[in-house]
Every structure is written in structure tokens, then in C-alpha cells.
């Protein structure tokens, strides 16, 4: 039976559409679990106009922003069980992944609250300029006004918090457009903020297909800043459409992890399995390509295969499940096709490879040629390709030879190897003795090349990027 339609939040009110809805389905069973009100063009404009107007009359002071965000973090913890259920309903994540998503959201909001009180400009040493006697100069941080947050399905609460939280902390109003596949988490998040005391005129929520709503949002001149996480193609289109307005784009990836001959192989294997299978591999930093020194290749294959064998794929409603379904059956079909192509091209399937409905088994492949899509493109699925190397420098060059540069990891006990990787890898985030999927929420997070553009995520960094700096000079008469 269908639930009540999930409503948008426009001009301070929960609103339905003019009758157009989309079905939200359970990612494991395919059953319809909710109807989502698709936001109309006029409602998008109304939301933007109301949010922009709210900035003219009321920019919340930093102390009030911090208090709201602190309360929101507390409410997330109080509603932990309900929010975990919303994330699971939206995504099909295993219980462990949904739990981490909610717990990290509380942490991110707390970080935003703390940083809201630290947002300051700086003194300008104008006394060092010629003829500057009697002058004092400083900078102050001011909000852009209205931030539009466009968020992905694979982090339906925490990525929302990483965009909405800093925007509020910087004094902006926010319009949230979540992924069409994950509306329940966004609805619950906006309700958390309202219950924490955020004025209703400071937040908006719209639903609908990204191609349609994204175009409408890009056309709205009242939006001053766009914070986006998604594919490189869509990020590039958004950047072209919004022109000279500020953007924060976190885009595609093809992450690599290196295992040197002197690494702790059991530690590395456990981390690789966890980093590859978190959220069923649907993470931009997921461990997809592993480069291992040829002298320890056989042992690492054995350890990773054994680790995958301990995982439990299946129904996310079962607490024992560790690898749930992909976001759609079509995505599971695609991942299975890429795995089969790798085998046809000469790769060896060591573990897994089977698909049941929308669930793909944890999969390990070796000896896969470079022209296979599972080597050359971002997979977004629970599979790892392991490649051996004799020269670390050549392995790094191979990893760099992609359009992307988001994250990488290296396991080694050698300072020389560590610093060779630090110097040579063209990525925005590098983790020594961790995998590519080792982000902490307080870190700056952004990619090089086609993986990122504009400001970094991470509350302290995003808050400053979502602020404009004004220089003020006072002259004493």
C-alpha cells in the first residue's frame, strides 16, 4: 500500500504538486513505498523568490545559527532510529551503512555549529601602505544570500548536511534539491532543521527529475551559489548554465589504492574489503582499482577473497546483511554486465560476480585489461579489480592516466614510498596506510581534474567558501 505523498517545502509551507507524483520503490523488493510530489516550475520560482527575499529582511546572527545547528545535531541523535529507517527505505543500505550515515550527519551538523561562531575576516596591514596614516582596514564575511544544494542518492543525509549545514552557518538561506531516488531522508532532514528552530523562510525543498529541475534552478537569477555532488557530465552542464555565479562541484571519480611489498597485508585487505563494499560500492571514493606489488599479489588476493567471503549480501531488512542492493535493478544489470565484459576480455573472476535482482555479490577480479570498462570508468558497485606492479612509479602513472583525481590510498611502511605517492599522485585526497575511502567529515574534501571544481567540502572550508569577503577601510579624521 502506498504511503501519503511526500511533500515539498516552498515559501514556508509543506506543499504538494498540482497532481504530478513519482513512485518511490523499495530498492530490494521493488514495491512502491511512497508517492513523491513533483515540484512544478512555478513552485520552484516561488521557493527561490521567498528564500531570496528572506535575506533582505533577516540574516541570522552567528550565535543563533550555531544554536540552531547544535539543536539539529541533537535532534538527529534523538531520532536516530527513525532516520536510519528513512535512509534504508530510500537507499536499500545495509543497517550498518545506514547507521553510519545518520551518526555522521549528527557529527557534520555539530562541526557546522562550532564553525559558525568562528567565521571572521582578518585585519589588513594597511599601515604598511604609503600615506596610510590614520587608516584602519579589515575584512568581514557576508553570506551570498541563497545557496542551492543539489545532492546525490548515495549519501542522502550526510551529503545534505555537508551542503545545507555550512550554508546556514554562513548566514545563507538554502534551497535543497535531493536525488529523486532518496526523498524521505531529505524530508526528514528539513523537518529536523525546522524543529531545531530554523525560520521556515530560510529553507526550501523541491523534488523532481534532475534534468528538469536542474535546468529550472540554473535559470533562477536569485540563486547566488550552487553546491553540487554528482556526475562530471552534469556538473559541467551546471557550471556552464550558471555562468559567473559561484559553484562547489564534487563530481566523478576512479579511485585507486596501492599495496606495497612491505605493507601489513591483513590490515590492508580488511580495509580494502570495507572500502570497496561500503554502501554496496556506491561511493565516489570506493576502492575500485587496487595496485599490488607482484611479490605479495597472491597473498593479497587470498586475503581479499576471504574477506569478501565473510560478507553477507542480500535483504537490507536482515540485520546480518552487510551488502545491500544497488539503487536500481538497472544499475545492478550494468554492474553485472561490466563484470562479465571483464571476464570476456581475459580477466579472472576470483570471487563473486553473481547478481540476484538488485543485489550484486562482492566481486574480486584480477588480470583485467585496461580497455575493460571496469578498469577505465567509475563502477559504483561492489567490485574490485586487482592489478600487480613491479614499479611503484609506473603504477602511479597508470593511476594518474584518468580524467579524474578525487582520492587514493597507499599501504606501506616506507617513508620513501609514502612521499613518492604524496608528490606524484594527482588527487585531492591521499591517505597513507588507509584506502581511498577514508574521509573524515572535518577534513577539506574535493578533487583535482574532472573530479572537482570550486570550493571544498568539510564544514570549516565550505562555510568560508559560502561567504563573500568585503574589505572595509576606516579613515580617522
Coordinates of C-alpha atoms in Angstrom, one line a residue:
X1 CA 0.0 0.0 0.0
X2 CA 1.3 3.5 -0.9
X3 CA 2.1 5.9 1.8
X4 CA 0.9 9.5 1.8
X5 CA 2.6 11.7 -0.8
X6 CA 5.9 13.2 0.3
X7 CA 5.5 17.0 0.0
X8 CA 8.0 19.7 -0.9
X9 CA 8.6 22.8 1.3
X10 CA 8.0 26.1 -0.5
X11 CA 7.7 29.6 0.9
X12 CA 7.5 28.3 4.5
X13 CA 4.8 25.6 3.8
X14 CA 4.7 21.9 3.0
X15 CA 3.1 21.7 -0.4
X16 CA 2.0 19.1 -2.9
X17 CA 2.3 19.4 -6.6
X18 CA -0.6 20.0 -9.0
X19 CA -1.2 16.3 -9.1
X20 CA 2.1 15.0 -10.6
X21 CA 3.8 12.4 -8.5
X22 CA 6.5 9.9 -8.8
X23 CA 6.7 6.5 -7.1
X24 CA 9.4 5.7 -4.6
X25 CA 10.2 2.0 -4.6
X26 CA 11.9 -0.3 -2.2
X27 CA 15.3 -1.0 -3.6
X28 CA 15.3 -4.7 -2.7
X29 CA 11.7 -5.8 -3.3
X30 CA 10.6 -3.2 -6.0
X31 CA 7.4 -2.5 -4.0
X32 CA 6.1 1.1 -4.2
X33 CA 6.5 2.6 -0.7
X34 CA 5.7 6.3 -1.2
X35 CA 4.4 8.9 -3.7
X36 CA 6.5 12.0 -4.1
X37 CA 5.0 15.3 -5.1
X38 CA 7.0 16.5 -8.2
X39 CA 7.6 20.2 -7.8
X40 CA 6.2 22.4 -10.6
X41 CA 8.1 25.2 -12.4
X42 CA 6.0 27.9 -10.7
X43 CA 6.7 26.4 -7.3
X44 CA 10.5 26.4 -8.0
X45 CA 10.3 30.2 -8.8
X46 CA 8.1 30.8 -5.7
X47 CA 10.6 29.0 -3.5
X48 CA 13.6 31.0 -4.9
X49 CA 11.8 34.3 -4.6
X50 CA 10.7 33.6 -1.0
X51 CA 14.2 32.4 0.1
X52 CA 16.0 35.3 -1.6
X53 CA 13.5 37.8 0.0
X54 CA 14.1 36.4 3.4
X55 CA 17.8 37.5 3.2
X56 CA 16.8 41.1 2.7
X57 CA 14.9 41.3 6.0
X58 CA 16.8 38.9 8.2
X59 CA 20.3 37.4 8.2
X60 CA 20.6 35.3 11.3
X61 CA 23.4 36.3 13.6
X62 CA 26.3 33.7 14.1
X63 CA 25.2 32.8 17.6
X64 CA 21.7 31.9 16.5
X65 CA 23.0 29.9 13.5
X66 CA 25.2 27.9 15.9
X67 CA 22.4 27.2 18.3
X68 CA 20.1 26.0 15.6
X69 CA 22.7 23.7 14.2
X70 CA 23.6 22.3 17.6
X71 CA 19.9 21.6 18.3
X72 CA 19.6 20.0 14.9
X73 CA 22.5 17.6 15.7
X74 CA 20.8 16.7 19.0
X75 CA 17.5 16.0 17.2
X76 CA 19.3 13.7 14.7
X77 CA 20.6 11.7 17.7
X78 CA 17.2 11.6 19.3
X79 CA 15.5 10.5 16.1
X80 CA 18.3 8.1 15.2
X81 CA 16.1 5.1 14.8
X82 CA 13.6 6.9 12.6
X83 CA 16.3 8.4 10.4
X84 CA 18.1 5.1 9.9
X85 CA 14.7 3.7 8.7
X86 CA 14.3 6.6 6.3
X87 CA 17.8 6.1 4.9
X88 CA 17.2 2.4 4.5
X89 CA 13.9 2.9 2.8
X90 CA 15.4 5.4 0.4
X91 CA 18.6 3.6 -0.5
X92 CA 18.4 -0.1 0.5
X93 CA 21.6 0.3 2.5
X94 CA 22.6 -2.4 5.0
X95 CA 21.8 -1.5 8.6
X96 CA 25.5 -0.8 9.3
X97 CA 25.8 1.7 6.4
X98 CA 22.5 3.5 7.2
X99 CA 23.6 3.8 10.9
X100 CA 26.9 5.3 9.9
X101 CA 25.1 7.7 7.6
X102 CA 22.9 9.0 10.4
X103 CA 25.8 9.2 13.0
X104 CA 28.0 11.1 10.6
X105 CA 25.1 13.6 9.9
X106 CA 25.0 14.5 13.6
X107 CA 28.8 14.9 13.6
X108 CA 28.7 17.2 10.5
X109 CA 26.0 19.4 12.0
X110 CA 27.9 19.7 15.2
X111 CA 31.0 20.8 13.2
X112 CA 28.9 23.3 11.3
X113 CA 27.6 24.7 14.6
X114 CA 31.1 25.1 16.0
X115 CA 32.5 26.8 12.9
X116 CA 29.5 29.2 12.6
X117 CA 30.9 31.0 15.7
X118 CA 34.5 31.2 14.2
X119 CA 33.6 32.8 10.9
X120 CA 35.6 36.0 10.9
X121 CA 37.6 38.2 8.4
X122 CA 41.1 39.5 9.1
X123 CA 42.9 42.7 9.7
X124 CA 44.6 44.2 6.7
X125 CA 48.0 45.7 7.4
X126 CA 47.1 49.0 5.7
X127 CA 49.5 50.9 7.8
X128 CA 52.3 49.5 5.6
X129 CA 50.8 51.3 2.6
X130 CA 52.1 54.8 1.5
X131 CA 50.2 57.7 3.0
X132 CA 48.0 55.4 5.2
X133 CA 48.3 57.3 8.4
X134 CA 45.0 57.2 10.3
X135 CA 43.5 54.4 8.3
X136 CA 42.3 51.0 9.7
X137 CA 41.3 48.2 7.4
X138 CA 39.7 44.8 7.9
X139 CA 37.6 42.2 6.0
X140 CA 34.2 40.8 7.0
X141 CA 32.4 37.7 5.9
X142 CA 28.9 38.0 4.4
X143 CA 26.6 35.4 3.0
X144 CA 26.0 35.0 -0.7
X145 CA 22.2 35.1 0.0
X146 CA 20.7 31.9 -1.4
X147 CA 22.5 28.6 -1.7
X148 CA 21.1 25.8 -3.9
X149 CA 22.1 22.3 -2.7
X150 CA 21.9 19.5 -5.2
X151 CA 22.6 16.2 -3.6
X152 CA 23.1 12.5 -4.6
X153 CA 21.3 9.3 -3.7
X154 CA 24.4 7.6 -2.1
X155 CA 24.6 9.9 0.9
X156 CA 21.0 11.1 1.4
X157 CA 21.6 12.7 4.8
X158 CA 25.3 13.4 5.3
X159 CA 26.0 15.0 2.0
X160 CA 22.8 17.1 2.5
X161 CA 24.3 18.1 5.9
X162 CA 27.6 18.9 4.2
X163 CA 25.9 21.4 1.9
X164 CA 22.9 22.7 3.9
X165 CA 24.8 23.0 7.2
X166 CA 27.6 25.2 6.0
X167 CA 25.2 27.3 4.0
X168 CA 23.2 28.0 7.2
X169 CA 26.3 28.5 9.3
X170 CA 27.5 31.2 6.8
X171 CA 24.2 33.0 7.1
X172 CA 22.6 32.0 3.8
X173 CA 19.1 30.6 3.1
X174 CA 19.0 27.3 1.3
X175 CA 17.0 25.5 -1.4
X176 CA 17.6 21.7 -1.3
X177 CA 17.0 19.5 -4.3
X178 CA 17.8 15.9 -3.3
X179 CA 18.2 13.0 -5.7
X180 CA 14.8 11.8 -6.9
X181 CA 15.5 8.3 -5.6
X182 CA 16.0 9.4 -2.0
X183 CA 13.3 11.9 -0.9
X184 CA 12.4 10.6 2.5
X185 CA 15.8 11.4 4.0
X186 CA 15.7 14.9 2.7
X187 CA 12.2 15.4 4.0
X188 CA 13.2 14.2 7.4
X189 CA 16.3 16.4 7.4
X190 CA 14.3 19.6 6.6
X191 CA 11.9 18.7 9.4
X192 CA 14.9 18.3 11.8
X193 CA 16.0 21.9 10.9
X194 CA 12.6 23.3 11.4
X195 CA 12.2 21.6 14.7
X196 CA 15.6 22.9 15.7
X197 CA 14.3 26.5 15.2
X198 CA 15.4 27.4 11.7
X199 CA 13.0 30.0 10.5
X200 CA 10.8 28.4 7.8
X201 CA 11.6 31.2 5.4
X202 CA 15.2 30.1 5.4
X203 CA 14.8 26.6 3.9
X204 CA 13.1 25.1 0.8
X205 CA 12.8 21.6 -0.5
X206 CA 11.9 20.7 -4.1
X207 CA 11.6 17.3 -5.8
X208 CA 11.8 16.1 -9.4
X209 CA 14.0 14.8 -12.2
X210 CA 17.4 16.2 -12.1
X211 CA 17.5 17.1 -15.8
X212 CA 14.3 19.1 -15.4
X213 CA 14.7 20.7 -12.0
X214 CA 18.4 21.3 -12.5
X215 CA 17.6 23.4 -15.6
X216 CA 15.0 25.4 -13.8
X217 CA 17.2 26.1 -10.8
X218 CA 20.1 27.2 -13.0
X219 CA 17.8 29.7 -14.7
X220 CA 16.9 31.3 -11.4
X221 CA 18.9 34.5 -11.0
X222 CA 18.1 34.8 -7.3
X223 CA 20.4 31.9 -6.5
X224 CA 23.9 33.1 -5.7
X225 CA 25.8 29.8 -5.0
X226 CA 25.3 26.2 -6.2
X227 CA 26.6 23.2 -4.2
X228 CA 26.5 20.1 -6.2
X229 CA 27.6 16.4 -5.9
X230 CA 27.0 14.1 -8.9
X231 CA 28.5 13.1 -12.2
X232 CA 31.1 15.1 -14.0
X233 CA 28.9 15.5 -17.1
X234 CA 26.0 17.0 -15.0
X235 CA 28.5 19.2 -13.0
X236 CA 30.0 20.5 -16.2
X237 CA 26.5 21.3 -17.6
X238 CA 25.5 23.1 -14.4
X239 CA 28.7 25.2 -14.4
X240 CA 28.0 26.3 -18.0
X241 CA 24.4 27.2 -17.2
X242 CA 25.0 29.3 -14.1
X243 CA 27.8 31.4 -15.6
X244 CA 29.8 33.6 -13.2
X245 CA 27.9 32.5 -10.1
X246 CA 29.8 30.6 -7.5
X247 CA 29.8 26.8 -7.6
X248 CA 31.1 23.9 -5.5
X249 CA 31.2 20.8 -7.7
X250 CA 32.1 17.4 -6.3
X251 CA 32.0 15.1 -9.3
X252 CA 33.1 11.7 -10.7
X253 CA 36.0 9.6 -9.7
X254 CA 38.0 6.4 -10.4
X255 CA 39.8 5.8 -7.1
X256 CA 43.0 3.8 -6.7
X257 CA 44.7 2.1 -3.7
X258 CA 48.3 0.9 -3.7
X259 CA 49.6 -2.0 -1.6
X260 CA 53.4 -2.1 -1.4
X261 CA 55.6 -5.1 -0.7
X262 CA 56.2 -4.0 2.9
X263 CA 52.6 -3.4 3.8
X264 CA 50.7 -5.1 6.6
X265 CA 48.7 -7.3 4.2
X266 CA 46.0 -8.4 6.6
X267 CA 45.3 -4.8 7.7
X268 CA 45.3 -3.7 4.0
X269 CA 43.0 -6.5 2.9
X270 CA 40.4 -5.8 5.6
X271 CA 40.4 -2.1 4.7
X272 CA 40.1 -2.8 1.0
X273 CA 37.1 -5.0 1.6
X274 CA 35.4 -2.4 3.8
X275 CA 36.2 0.4 1.4
X276 CA 35.0 -1.5 -1.6
X277 CA 31.7 -2.7 -0.2
X278 CA 30.6 0.3 1.9
X279 CA 27.1 1.3 0.6
X280 CA 27.5 -1.6 -1.9
X281 CA 30.3 0.2 -3.6
X282 CA 28.2 3.2 -4.4
X283 CA 30.6 5.8 -3.1
X284 CA 32.7 8.2 -5.1
X285 CA 35.8 7.1 -3.2
X286 CA 35.1 3.4 -3.3
X287 CA 38.1 1.1 -3.6
X288 CA 37.8 0.0 -7.3
X289 CA 41.3 -0.3 -8.6
X290 CA 44.0 -1.9 -6.3
X291 CA 47.6 -1.9 -7.4
X292 CA 49.7 -4.5 -5.5
X293 CA 53.4 -5.3 -5.7
X294 CA 53.9 -8.5 -7.6
X295 CA 55.8 -10.2 -4.7
X296 CA 52.7 -10.0 -2.5
X297 CA 50.0 -10.3 -5.1
X298 CA 49.0 -13.9 -4.4
X299 CA 48.7 -13.3 -0.6
X300 CA 46.6 -10.2 -1.0
X301 CA 44.3 -12.0 -3.5
X302 CA 43.8 -14.7 -0.9
X303 CA 43.1 -12.3 1.9
X304 CA 40.7 -10.0 0.0
X305 CA 38.8 -13.0 -1.4
X306 CA 38.5 -14.5 2.1
X307 CA 37.3 -11.1 3.4
X308 CA 34.6 -10.9 0.8
X309 CA 33.5 -14.4 1.6
X310 CA 32.7 -13.2 5.1
X311 CA 30.3 -10.5 3.8
X312 CA 26.6 -11.2 3.7
X313 CA 24.8 -9.8 0.6
X314 CA 21.0 -9.6 0.4
X315 CA 18.0 -8.1 2.1
X316 CA 18.8 -4.9 4.0
X317 CA 15.9 -5.7 6.3
X318 CA 18.0 -8.5 7.7
X319 CA 20.4 -7.1 10.4
X320 CA 23.0 -9.6 9.4
X321 CA 23.2 -8.2 5.8
X322 CA 26.4 -6.2 5.1
X323 CA 26.0 -5.6 1.3
X324 CA 22.5 -4.5 0.3
X325 CA 21.0 -3.8 -3.2
X326 CA 22.1 -1.2 -5.7
X327 CA 20.0 1.8 -6.1
X328 CA 18.1 0.3 -9.0
X329 CA 17.8 -3.0 -10.9
X330 CA 19.1 -1.3 -14.0
X331 CA 22.3 -0.4 -12.1
X332 CA 22.7 -4.0 -10.9
X333 CA 22.3 -5.1 -14.6
X334 CA 25.0 -2.6 -15.6
X335 CA 27.5 -3.7 -12.9
X336 CA 26.9 -7.4 -13.8
X337 CA 27.5 -6.5 -17.5
X338 CA 30.8 -4.8 -16.7
X339 CA 32.0 -7.8 -14.6
X340 CA 31.1 -10.2 -17.4
X341 CA 32.8 -8.0 -20.0
X342 CA 36.0 -8.0 -17.9
X343 CA 36.0 -11.8 -17.9
X344 CA 35.3 -12.0 -21.7
X345 CA 38.3 -9.7 -22.2
X346 CA 40.6 -12.1 -20.3
X347 CA 40.1 -11.1 -16.7
X348 CA 39.9 -13.8 -14.0
X349 CA 37.0 -13.9 -11.7
X350 CA 38.3 -14.8 -8.2
X351 CA 35.2 -14.2 -6.1
X352 CA 31.6 -13.3 -6.6
X353 CA 30.2 -12.0 -9.8
X354 CA 26.6 -13.1 -9.4
X355 CA 23.6 -10.9 -9.4
X356 CA 20.2 -11.6 -7.7
X357 CA 17.7 -8.9 -8.5
X358 CA 19.2 -5.6 -7.5
X359 CA 21.9 -7.3 -5.3
X360 CA 25.4 -7.9 -6.7
X361 CA 27.7 -10.2 -4.8
X362 CA 31.0 -8.8 -3.6
X363 CA 33.4 -9.4 -6.5
X364 CA 37.1 -9.6 -7.0
X365 CA 38.8 -9.6 -10.4
X366 CA 42.4 -9.9 -11.5
X367 CA 44.3 -9.7 -14.8
X368 CA 41.7 -7.4 -16.3
X369 CA 42.9 -5.5 -19.4
X370 CA 42.9 -1.7 -19.4
X371 CA 40.2 -1.4 -22.1
X372 CA 37.6 -3.1 -19.9
X373 CA 35.1 -0.5 -18.5
X374 CA 35.5 -1.8 -15.0
X375 CA 39.1 -0.6 -15.2
X376 CA 38.6 2.6 -17.3
X377 CA 35.4 4.0 -15.8
X378 CA 33.8 4.6 -12.4
X379 CA 31.8 1.4 -11.5
X380 CA 29.6 2.4 -8.5
X381 CA 29.2 -1.2 -7.5
X382 CA 30.7 -3.8 -5.1
X383 CA 33.6 -5.0 -7.2
X384 CA 37.4 -4.6 -7.0
X385 CA 40.0 -5.0 -9.8
X386 CA 43.4 -6.0 -8.5
X387 CA 46.4 -5.3 -10.7
X388 CA 50.0 -6.2 -9.9
X389 CA 53.0 -4.0 -10.5
X390 CA 56.8 -4.2 -10.4
X391 CA 57.4 -0.4 -10.3
X392 CA 55.5 1.9 -8.0
X393 CA 56.3 4.9 -10.2
X394 CA 54.7 3.2 -13.2
X395 CA 51.7 2.1 -11.2
X396 CA 51.2 5.7 -10.0
X397 CA 51.5 6.9 -13.6
X398 CA 48.8 4.4 -14.6
X399 CA 46.5 5.6 -11.8
X400 CA 47.1 9.2 -12.9
X401 CA 46.1 8.5 -16.5
X402 CA 42.4 9.1 -16.0
X403 CA 40.4 12.3 -16.2
X404 CA 39.7 12.1 -12.5
X405 CA 41.6 12.9 -9.3
X406 CA 39.5 12.6 -6.2
X407 CA 41.1 10.2 -3.8
X408 CA 43.8 7.5 -3.4
X409 CA 45.3 5.4 -0.7
X410 CA 48.6 3.6 -0.2
X411 CA 49.7 0.9 2.3
X412 CA 53.4 0.9 3.1
X413 CA 55.9 1.1 5.9
X414 CA 58.3 3.1 3.8
X415 CA 58.6 6.9 4.1
X416 CA 60.2 6.9 0.7
X417 CA 57.2 5.2 -0.9
X418 CA 54.8 7.4 1.0
X419 CA 56.4 10.6 -0.1
X420 CA 56.7 9.4 -3.7
X421 CA 52.9 8.8 -3.7
X422 CA 52.3 12.2 -1.9
X423 CA 54.4 14.0 -4.5
X424 CA 53.2 12.2 -7.6
X425 CA 49.5 11.2 -7.3
X426 CA 47.3 13.9 -8.8
X427 CA 44.4 13.6 -6.4
X428 CA 42.7 16.0 -3.9
X429 CA 42.8 13.5 -1.0
X430 CA 45.6 10.9 -0.3
X431 CA 45.6 8.5 2.6
X432 CA 48.7 6.7 3.8
X433 CA 48.0 3.3 5.3
X434 CA 44.3 3.7 4.5
X435 CA 42.3 3.2 1.4
X436 CA 40.9 5.9 -0.9
X437 CA 37.6 5.7 1.0
X438 CA 38.9 7.1 4.3
X439 CA 37.4 10.6 4.6
X440 CA 36.7 12.3 7.9
X441 CA 33.9 14.8 7.9
X442 CA 36.0 17.7 9.3
X443 CA 38.6 17.4 6.5
X444 CA 38.7 19.5 3.4
X445 CA 37.3 17.3 0.6
X446 CA 37.5 18.0 -3.1
X447 CA 39.1 16.6 -6.2
X448 CA 41.5 17.5 -8.9
X449 CA 40.9 17.5 -12.7
X450 CA 37.4 16.4 -13.5
X451 CA 36.6 15.3 -10.0
X452 CA 36.1 18.7 -8.5
X453 CA 35.7 22.4 -9.1
X454 CA 35.3 25.4 -6.8
X455 CA 35.4 25.2 -3.0
X456 CA 36.0 22.1 -0.9
X457 CA 33.5 20.3 1.3
X458 CA 34.2 20.0 5.0
X459 CA 32.4 22.4 7.3
X460 CA 35.2 24.9 8.1
X461 CA 36.2 25.1 4.4
X462 CA 32.7 25.1 2.9
X463 CA 31.4 27.8 5.3
X464 CA 34.1 30.2 4.3
X465 CA 33.6 29.4 0.6
X466 CA 29.8 30.1 1.0
X467 CA 30.7 33.5 2.3
X468 CA 31.8 36.6 0.5
X469 CA 34.6 38.7 1.9
X470 CA 34.2 42.5 2.0
X471 CA 37.1 44.8 2.6
X472 CA 36.4 47.8 4.9
X473 CA 38.7 50.8 5.4
X474 CA 38.1 53.4 8.1
X475 CA 39.9 56.7 8.0
X476 CA 40.2 58.7 11.1
X477 CA 39.5 62.5 10.5

